[in-house]
């Protein structure tokens, strides 16, 4: 599932990003999306969910942007 790839990307980002680093990933709307966003919010000070203007209205494409990784 695509959300599993996004979760793996988050895990890798948490290993390599320095404090205050940013994370950006493409996701698709689905039943696990809110759980994934919650996990991103645990680690980043600010989280934005972005639907690009160029994306078709029917498309479930979204981007999740995590800003300023919290220090561990």
Backbone as CSV, one residue per row, in Angstrom:
resi,resn,N_x,N_y,N_z,CA_x,CA_y,CA_z,C_x,C_y,C_z
1,UNK,0.825,-1.190,0.000,0.000,0.000,0.000,0.868,1.251,0.000
2,UNK,0.343,2.277,-0.619,1.104,3.512,-0.771,1.407,4.146,0.584
3,UNK,0.487,4.084,1.519,0.708,4.708,2.825,1.869,4.033,3.556
4,UNK,2.098,2.746,3.267,3.245,2.049,3.858,4.558,2.638,3.346
5,UNK,4.589,3.017,2.071,5.784,3.670,1.520,6.015,5.028,2.179
6,UNK,4.933,5.766,2.396,5.051,7.069,3.055,5.553,6.892,4.485
7,UNK,5.066,5.858,5.169,5.517,5.581,6.533,7.008,5.235,6.549
8,UNK,7.441,4.450,5.588,8.863,4.096,5.500,9.707,5.344,5.224
9,UNK,9.208,6.226,4.363,9.910,7.490,4.092,10.031,8.315,5.370
10,UNK,8.975,8.327,6.185,9.015,9.053,7.455,10.067,8.445,8.382
11,UNK,10.097,7.122,8.466,11.081,6.456,9.325,12.506,6.815,8.908
12,UNK,12.762,6.814,7.615,14.098,7.160,7.116,14.411,8.625,7.411
13,UNK,13.432,9.497,7.179,13.630,10.927,7.446,13.969,11.161,8.912
14,UNK,13.309,10.446,9.809,13.572,10.624,11.237,14.986,10.188,11.605
15,UNK,15.552,9.275,10.837,16.920,8.816,11.096,17.967,9.790,10.562
16,UNK,17.657,10.469,9.462,18.707,11.273,8.818,18.543,12.783,8.984
17,UNK,17.331,13.249,9.290,17.136,14.696,9.432,17.739,15.211,10.729
18,UNK,18.258,16.413,10.665,18.731,17.102,11.856,17.548,17.845,12.471
19,UNK,17.650,18.228,13.757,16.575,19.027,14.354,16.257,20.243,13.482
20,UNK,15.003,20.552,13.361,14.454,21.630,12.536,14.445,21.297,11.048
21,UNK,14.773,20.047,10.686,14.698,19.624,9.293,13.249,19.479,8.850
22,UNK,13.029,19.402,7.542,11.681,19.327,6.970,11.482,18.020,6.211
23,UNK,10.221,17.597,6.104,9.843,16.332,5.470,8.686,16.607,4.516
24,UNK,8.762,16.051,3.310,7.740,16.284,2.286,7.472,14.964,1.585
25,UNK,6.212,14.538,1.537,5.891,13.248,0.926,4.533,13.319,0.224
26,UNK,4.445,12.618,-0.899,3.187,12.511,-1.642,2.397,11.339,-1.078
27,UNK,1.110,11.562,-0.828,0.223,10.514,-0.324,-1.087,10.565,-1.101
28,UNK,-1.897,9.561,-0.883,-3.227,9.528,-1.476,-4.246,9.374,-0.363
29,UNK,-5.392,10.023,-0.507,-6.428,9.943,0.507,-6.858,8.493,0.677
30,UNK,-7.065,8.111,1.920,-7.489,6.756,2.227,-7.736,6.625,3.716
31,UNK,-8.128,5.434,4.126,-8.516,5.233,5.517,-7.357,5.347,6.508
32,UNK,-6.125,5.212,6.067,-4.969,5.285,6.964,-4.299,6.666,6.973
33,UNK,-4.802,7.581,6.167,-4.145,8.885,6.034,-4.143,9.670,7.337
34,UNK,-5.249,9.697,8.056,-5.296,10.490,9.291,-4.331,9.935,10.334
35,UNK,-4.165,8.613,10.393,-3.188,8.021,11.312,-1.770,8.445,10.933
36,UNK,-1.486,8.442,9.635,-0.160,8.842,9.164,0.110,10.307,9.509
37,UNK,-0.859,11.175,9.270,-0.685,12.597,9.590,-0.448,12.770,11.088
38,UNK,-1.137,11.995,11.898,-0.924,12.040,13.344,0.502,11.675,13.724
39,UNK,1.069,10.680,13.046,2.457,10.291,13.314,3.422,11.406,12.908
40,UNK,3.142,12.051,11.786,3.995,13.168,11.357,3.914,14.295,12.391
41,UNK,2.721,14.572,12.894,2.537,15.648,13.880,3.287,15.379,15.178
42,UNK,3.498,14.109,15.515,4.255,13.775,16.727,5.703,14.227,16.627
43,UNK,6.229,14.283,15.421,7.655,14.537,15.236,7.994,15.929,14.707
44,UNK,7.013,16.630,14.137,7.278,17.937,13.533,6.427,19.012,14.204
45,UNK,6.999,20.203,14.334,6.293,21.296,15.008,5.096,21.811,14.216
46,UNK,5.176,21.752,12.903,4.094,22.259,12.056,3.885,21.263,10.919
47,UNK,2.634,20.917,10.642,2.320,19.968,9.571,1.251,20.579,8.680
48,UNK,1.490,20.529,7.386,0.524,21.041,6.411,0.171,19.918,5.440
49,UNK,-1.110,19.836,5.095,-1.578,18.907,4.069,-1.951,19.760,2.867
50,UNK,-1.327,19.475,1.738,-1.432,20.344,0.563,-2.040,19.580,-0.601
51,UNK,-3.045,20.176,-1.232,-3.608,19.661,-2.485,-3.169,20.641,-3.567
52,UNK,-2.295,20.211,-4.469,-1.784,21.137,-5.489,-2.893,21.677,-6.388
53,UNK,-2.775,22.931,-6.781,-3.756,23.525,-7.700,-3.784,22.781,-9.025
54,UNK,-2.648,22.250,-9.435,-2.564,21.549,-10.718,-3.189,20.155,-10.666
55,UNK,-3.500,19.684,-9.469,-4.092,18.359,-9.313,-5.567,18.396,-9.708
56,UNK,-6.022,17.369,-10.379,-7.436,17.303,-10.760,-8.313,17.205,-9.522
57,UNK,-9.498,17.766,-9.599,-10.406,17.784,-8.453,-10.732,16.372,-7.969
58,UNK,-10.864,15.435,-8.877,-11.213,14.060,-8.507,-10.021,13.266,-7.980
59,UNK,-8.830,13.774,-8.179,-7.628,13.058,-7.753,-7.529,13.026,-6.228
60,UNK,-7.095,11.895,-5.701,-6.917,11.768,-4.252,-5.494,12.137,-3.826
61,UNK,-4.738,12.721,-4.751,-3.344,13.094,-4.504,-3.243,14.256,-3.515
62,UNK,-2.385,14.083,-2.507,-2.094,15.116,-1.521,-0.603,15.075,-1.215
63,UNK,-0.117,16.143,-0.606,1.253,16.159,-0.109,1.203,16.506,1.371
64,UNK,2.049,15.859,2.152,2.162,16.149,3.578,3.532,16.786,3.790
65,UNK,3.522,17.953,4.408,4.742,18.707,4.680,4.915,18.822,6.189
66,UNK,5.987,18.244,6.697,6.333,18.375,8.109,7.462,19.383,8.236
67,UNK,7.228,20.419,9.015,8.215,21.495,9.169,8.827,21.479,10.567
68,UNK,10.130,21.655,10.627,10.877,21.810,11.884,10.779,20.564,12.776
69,UNK,11.564,19.574,12.431,11.639,18.345,13.221,11.960,18.678,14.670
70,UNK,11.210,18.092,15.561,11.460,18.297,16.996,12.758,17.586,17.391
71,UNK,13.510,18.178,18.305,14.724,17.538,18.820,14.314,16.367,19.706
72,UNK,15.080,15.299,19.632,14.754,14.090,20.413,15.251,14.214,21.820
